[in-house]
């Protein structure tokens, strides 16, 4: 015994499913209220960002730089000032986490963005700049000048 459905019935069934899914989506979204994510006052902070906040920033096109250093490090003062300059210059894109870790011999810089992550150990300003050019969503004009 063969079942025959008219194309009109199949079309009405598909329209009904789409209409139901619209209302189901609205109901499901109302059951799970949005979490309020509070941003820090400034884009240069002295602690680790909450992982959920960090992920949200990266998803919205921000670049998060985690700078771990030892206060006794010779190079670290220059690195810190260069990173702070970049963070202040590109406030709309760069978030800087400055973490003091006395157990480190060399500084560690981790740059995270939607394009990936880059880890530098004792990186100089040129390496940081090159890495930022690769990872920032809207890189500075100086990145275009470096490529030529």
XYZ file of N, CA and C in Angstrom:
444
model
N 0.833 -1.170 0.000
C 0.000 0.000 0.000
C 0.886 1.245 0.000
N 0.717 2.107 -0.964
C 1.510 3.313 -1.131
C 0.778 4.507 -0.558
N 1.485 5.311 0.189
C 0.905 6.545 0.705
C 1.217 7.670 -0.266
N 0.208 8.464 -0.564
C 0.415 9.598 -1.465
C 0.056 10.869 -0.719
N 1.001 11.784 -0.709
C 0.756 13.092 -0.104
C 0.752 14.125 -1.209
N -0.165 15.035 -1.089
C -0.189 16.124 -2.051
C 0.914 17.123 -1.672
N 1.524 17.732 -2.660
C 2.576 18.713 -2.374
C 2.080 19.872 -1.488
N 0.816 20.210 -1.574
C 0.282 21.305 -0.760
C 0.342 20.945 0.724
N 0.045 19.684 1.058
C 0.095 19.262 2.453
C 1.533 19.265 2.992
N 2.442 18.846 2.166
C 3.850 18.854 2.573
C 4.316 20.293 2.804
N 3.927 21.198 1.933
C 4.279 22.608 2.075
C 3.703 23.206 3.346
N 2.448 22.903 3.641
C 1.821 23.409 4.866
C 2.509 22.842 6.113
N 2.901 21.585 6.040
C 3.609 20.973 7.161
C 4.942 21.681 7.418
N 5.707 21.959 6.360
C 6.990 22.642 6.509
C 6.813 24.070 7.030
N 5.802 24.768 6.561
C 5.521 26.118 7.054
C 5.160 26.071 8.537
N 4.375 25.078 8.929
C 4.010 24.925 10.332
C 5.216 24.676 11.216
N 6.144 23.865 10.747
C 7.366 23.593 11.521
C 8.183 24.876 11.686
N 8.326 25.655 10.628
C 9.102 26.903 10.716
C 8.437 27.887 11.675
N 7.118 27.977 11.623
C 6.402 28.885 12.517
C 6.560 28.442 13.975
N 6.433 27.150 14.223
C 6.599 26.622 15.573
C 8.018 26.866 16.091
N 9.029 26.710 15.212
C 10.406 26.888 15.656
C 10.682 28.336 16.061
N 10.024 29.279 15.418
C 10.194 30.689 15.782
C 9.697 30.931 17.199
N 8.533 30.436 17.510
C 7.992 30.616 18.857
C 8.794 29.814 19.889
N 9.255 28.634 19.526
C 10.052 27.821 20.444
C 11.366 28.531 20.787
N 11.986 29.158 19.803
C 13.223 29.892 20.049
C 12.980 31.036 21.038
N 11.905 31.776 20.863
C 11.597 32.891 21.768
C 11.368 32.388 23.194
N 10.677 31.286 23.339
C 10.400 30.740 24.666
C 11.699 30.264 25.319
N 12.540 29.577 24.572
C 13.797 29.068 25.121
C 14.700 30.220 25.549
N 14.769 31.283 24.746
C 15.604 32.434 25.093
C 15.097 33.149 26.342
N 13.796 33.164 26.551
C 13.260 33.831 27.740
C 13.524 33.025 29.014
N 13.752 31.724 28.875
C 14.038 30.888 30.042
C 15.457 31.099 30.565
N 16.380 31.476 29.699
C 17.775 31.677 30.078
C 18.130 33.152 29.931
N 18.013 33.929 31.003
C 18.322 35.362 30.893
C 19.804 35.585 30.621
N 20.101 36.702 29.972
C 21.481 37.031 29.651
C 22.261 37.328 30.925
N 23.511 36.934 30.918
C 24.385 37.245 32.039
C 24.988 38.618 31.787
N 24.961 39.463 32.794
C 25.562 40.778 32.660
C 27.070 40.652 32.847
N 27.786 40.978 31.806
C 29.236 40.950 31.864
C 29.702 42.374 32.099
N 30.410 42.578 33.186
C 30.872 43.909 33.552
C 32.340 44.060 33.168
N 32.624 45.060 32.349
C 33.993 45.321 31.930
C 34.733 46.114 32.995
N 36.040 45.905 33.111
C 36.828 46.726 34.035
C 36.818 48.191 33.593
N 37.167 49.081 34.527
C 37.164 50.524 34.249
C 38.153 50.899 33.148
N 39.308 50.245 33.141
C 40.355 50.569 32.181
C 40.784 49.315 31.440
N 41.452 49.493 30.317
C 41.868 48.330 29.540
C 43.227 47.781 29.980
N 43.855 48.391 30.981
C 45.096 47.872 31.556
C 44.798 47.469 32.994
N 44.925 46.172 33.274
C 44.560 45.674 34.602
C 45.707 44.852 35.181
N 45.712 44.692 36.488
C 46.768 43.967 37.179
C 46.358 42.592 37.644
N 45.407 41.978 36.988
C 44.936 40.640 37.365
C 44.442 39.930 36.111
N 44.212 38.611 36.263
C 43.679 37.836 35.142
C 42.196 38.156 34.961
N 41.788 38.331 33.726
C 40.369 38.498 33.431
C 39.638 37.183 33.680
N 38.369 37.277 34.030
C 37.539 36.089 34.138
C 37.524 35.390 32.769
N 37.668 34.078 32.714
C 37.708 33.385 31.419
C 36.489 33.660 30.533
N 35.301 33.769 31.143
C 34.107 34.070 30.343
C 34.191 35.463 29.733
N 34.686 36.417 30.499
C 34.846 37.773 30.006
C 35.901 37.825 28.903
N 36.983 37.101 29.117
C 38.049 37.062 28.114
C 37.532 36.469 26.810
N 36.781 35.386 26.896
C 36.205 34.772 25.700
C 35.236 35.710 25.003
N 34.432 36.428 25.788
C 33.485 37.380 25.194
C 34.233 38.504 24.481
N 35.292 39.017 25.091
C 36.080 40.077 24.453
C 36.680 39.594 23.137
N 37.241 38.392 23.153
C 37.849 37.845 21.949
C 36.791 37.637 20.861
N 35.610 37.156 21.240
C 34.542 36.951 20.260
C 34.074 38.257 19.639
N 34.174 39.355 20.379
C 33.771 40.653 19.856
C 34.917 41.388 19.175
N 35.998 40.711 18.863
C 37.063 41.291 18.069
C 38.151 42.001 18.846
N 38.178 41.836 20.152
C 39.221 42.462 20.964
C 40.460 41.568 20.993
N 41.591 42.176 21.308
C 42.838 41.448 21.465
C 43.246 41.546 22.928
N 43.489 40.406 23.556
C 43.859 40.369 24.969
C 45.332 39.961 25.065
N 46.125 40.816 25.717
C 47.550 40.535 25.920
C 47.761 40.236 27.399
N 48.318 39.079 27.695
C 48.663 38.713 29.066
C 50.178 38.811 29.196
N 50.615 39.708 30.058
C 52.044 39.954 30.257
C 52.423 39.521 31.661
N 53.174 38.424 31.758
C 53.640 37.906 33.037
C 55.122 38.224 33.151
N 55.504 38.840 34.270
C 56.888 39.265 34.415
C 57.320 39.248 35.869
N 58.633 39.331 36.046
C 59.257 39.385 37.357
C 59.706 40.830 37.577
N 59.501 41.357 38.778
C 59.886 42.741 39.052
C 61.388 42.970 38.939
N 62.196 41.939 39.107
C 63.635 42.067 39.017
C 64.182 41.922 37.606
N 63.347 41.705 36.647
C 63.758 41.493 35.261
C 64.247 42.810 34.642
N 65.383 42.774 33.953
C 65.950 43.980 33.341
C 65.129 44.462 32.150
N 64.774 43.543 31.298
C 64.035 43.850 30.066
C 62.571 44.209 30.317
N 62.031 43.744 31.423
C 60.586 43.803 31.653
C 60.040 45.224 31.754
N 60.842 46.146 32.263
C 60.370 47.528 32.386
C 60.113 48.119 31.005
N 61.033 47.852 30.071
C 60.850 48.342 28.699
C 59.671 47.656 28.030
N 59.551 46.343 28.226
C 58.430 45.617 27.646
C 57.109 46.133 28.187
N 57.058 46.345 29.492
C 55.831 46.811 30.131
C 55.428 48.180 29.593
N 56.390 49.089 29.476
C 56.056 50.421 28.980
C 55.619 50.369 27.513
N 56.242 49.510 26.710
C 55.839 49.372 25.306
C 54.430 48.796 25.198
N 54.131 47.780 26.012
C 52.791 47.183 25.979
C 51.740 48.170 26.476
N 52.058 48.940 27.504
C 51.118 49.943 28.000
C 50.880 51.029 26.961
N 51.930 51.402 26.226
C 51.763 52.381 25.153
C 50.803 51.847 24.094
N 51.003 50.579 23.688
C 50.121 49.981 22.683
C 48.687 49.888 23.192
N 48.524 49.501 24.456
C 47.183 49.382 25.029
C 46.490 50.739 25.099
N 47.241 51.793 25.412
C 46.645 53.134 25.452
C 46.386 53.676 24.056
N 47.238 53.323 23.114
C 47.091 53.799 21.741
C 45.878 53.160 21.056
N 45.612 51.904 21.367
C 44.507 51.157 20.733
C 43.527 50.682 21.805
N 42.992 51.626 22.569
C 42.084 51.302 23.689
C 40.854 50.526 23.247
N 40.409 50.755 22.034
C 39.197 50.104 21.553
C 39.424 48.644 21.161
N 40.692 48.223 21.083
C 40.983 46.871 20.609
C 41.822 46.025 21.550
N 42.663 46.641 22.374
C 43.630 45.880 23.156
C 43.309 45.965 24.645
N 43.309 44.796 25.293
C 43.191 44.683 26.756
C 44.488 44.073 27.251
N 45.079 44.693 28.264
C 46.372 44.249 28.775
C 46.229 43.770 30.218
N 46.622 42.505 30.434
C 46.675 41.938 31.784
C 48.143 41.931 32.213
N 48.469 42.666 33.263
C 49.835 42.697 33.781
C 49.889 41.868 35.057
N 50.621 40.760 35.000
C 50.681 39.816 36.111
C 52.121 39.726 36.614
N 52.329 40.041 37.882
C 53.657 39.921 38.493
C 53.808 38.501 39.019
N 54.862 37.820 38.554
C 55.152 36.450 38.993
C 56.648 36.375 39.297
N 56.968 36.348 40.585
C 58.376 36.374 41.011
C 59.130 35.093 40.661
N 58.445 34.035 40.296
C 59.117 32.775 39.980
C 59.649 32.737 38.548
N 59.335 33.736 37.739
C 59.756 33.728 36.332
C 61.169 34.292 36.176
N 61.922 33.702 35.248
C 63.228 34.253 34.885
C 63.082 35.227 33.722
N 62.284 34.836 32.744
C 62.004 35.669 31.574
C 60.521 36.028 31.562
N 60.206 37.133 30.924
C 58.798 37.518 30.822
C 58.085 36.632 29.806
N 56.775 36.517 29.976
C 55.940 35.752 29.051
C 54.834 36.672 28.553
N 54.656 36.691 27.256
C 53.606 37.499 26.643
C 52.717 36.563 25.841
N 51.418 36.573 26.149
C 50.463 35.760 25.405
C 49.441 36.700 24.781
N 49.342 36.649 23.469
C 48.423 37.506 22.739
C 47.303 36.624 22.199
N 46.054 36.963 22.566
C 44.894 36.177 22.144
C 43.928 37.060 21.368
N 43.456 36.538 20.261
C 42.426 37.239 19.488
C 41.577 36.200 18.779
N 40.633 36.679 18.011
C 39.749 35.774 17.286
C 40.518 34.994 16.214
N 41.691 35.506 15.825
C 42.509 34.847 14.811
C 43.475 33.826 15.398
N 43.525 33.706 16.717
C 44.396 32.713 17.327
C 45.162 33.266 18.510
N 46.185 32.531 18.902
C 47.013 32.916 20.047
C 48.481 32.834 19.655
N 49.265 33.680 20.302
C 50.699 33.668 20.092
C 51.382 33.816 21.449
N 52.365 32.975 21.720
C 53.093 33.025 22.990
C 54.527 33.438 22.709
N 54.972 34.449 23.419
C 56.346 34.929 23.288
C 57.013 34.853 24.651
N 58.224 34.353 24.684
C 59.000 34.313 25.921
C 60.135 35.315 25.762
N 60.105 36.346 26.594
C 61.131 37.382 26.514
C 61.109 38.133 25.197
N 59.939 38.264 24.595
C 59.814 38.896 23.282
C 60.175 40.373 23.304
N 60.808 40.826 22.228
C 61.122 42.241 22.129
C 59.974 42.992 21.435
N 60.141 44.296 21.288
C 59.066 45.126 20.744
C 58.739 44.761 19.293
N 59.727 44.366 18.529
C 59.501 43.981 17.130
C 58.669 42.708 17.044
N 58.983 41.726 17.881
C 58.214 40.475 17.876
C 56.776 40.712 18.301
N 56.583 41.551 19.320
C 55.235 41.854 19.792
C 54.452 42.573 18.707
N 55.080 43.536 18.063
C 54.426 44.288 17.001
C 54.049 43.380 15.839
N 54.955 42.500 15.456
C 54.687 41.551 14.365
C 53.523 40.626 14.720
N 53.516 40.155 15.948
C 52.444 39.268 16.397
C 51.100 40.001 16.421
N 51.109 41.241 16.898
C 49.869 42.024 16.922
C 49.350 42.283 15.517
N 50.255 42.510 14.575
C 49.836 42.738 13.186
C 49.112 41.515 12.623
N 49.562 40.323 13.039
C 48.917 39.099 12.561
C 47.580 38.846 13.246
N 47.457 39.252 14.520
C 46.313 38.823 15.315
C 45.217 39.872 15.512
N 45.528 41.143 15.358
C 44.500 42.161 15.599
C 43.458 42.149 14.489
N 42.209 42.413 14.853
C 41.123 42.448 13.872
C 41.307 43.635 12.936
N 41.627 44.790 13.491
C 41.890 45.989 12.692
C 43.302 46.463 13.026
N 44.309 45.896 12.356
C 45.680 46.247 12.691
C 45.996 47.700 12.351
N 46.980 48.278 13.042
C 47.345 49.664 12.763
C 47.973 49.829 11.384
N 48.046 51.063 10.930
C 48.604 51.363 9.614
C 50.065 50.943 9.536
N 50.775 51.002 10.644
C 52.189 50.629 10.640
C 52.390 49.185 10.202
N 51.396 48.338 10.380
C 51.507 46.944 9.931
C 51.595 46.863 8.407
N 50.850 47.700 7.723
C 50.906 47.716 6.253
C 52.266 48.220 5.783
N 52.836 49.142 6.532
C 54.141 49.673 6.143
C 55.247 48.656 6.355
N 55.089 47.754 7.335
C 56.089 46.732 7.606
C 56.148 45.703 6.487
N 55.017 45.445 5.847
C 54.946 44.400 4.813
C 55.595 44.836 3.508
N 55.726 46.128 3.302
C 56.298 46.596 2.029
C 57.787 46.749 2.089
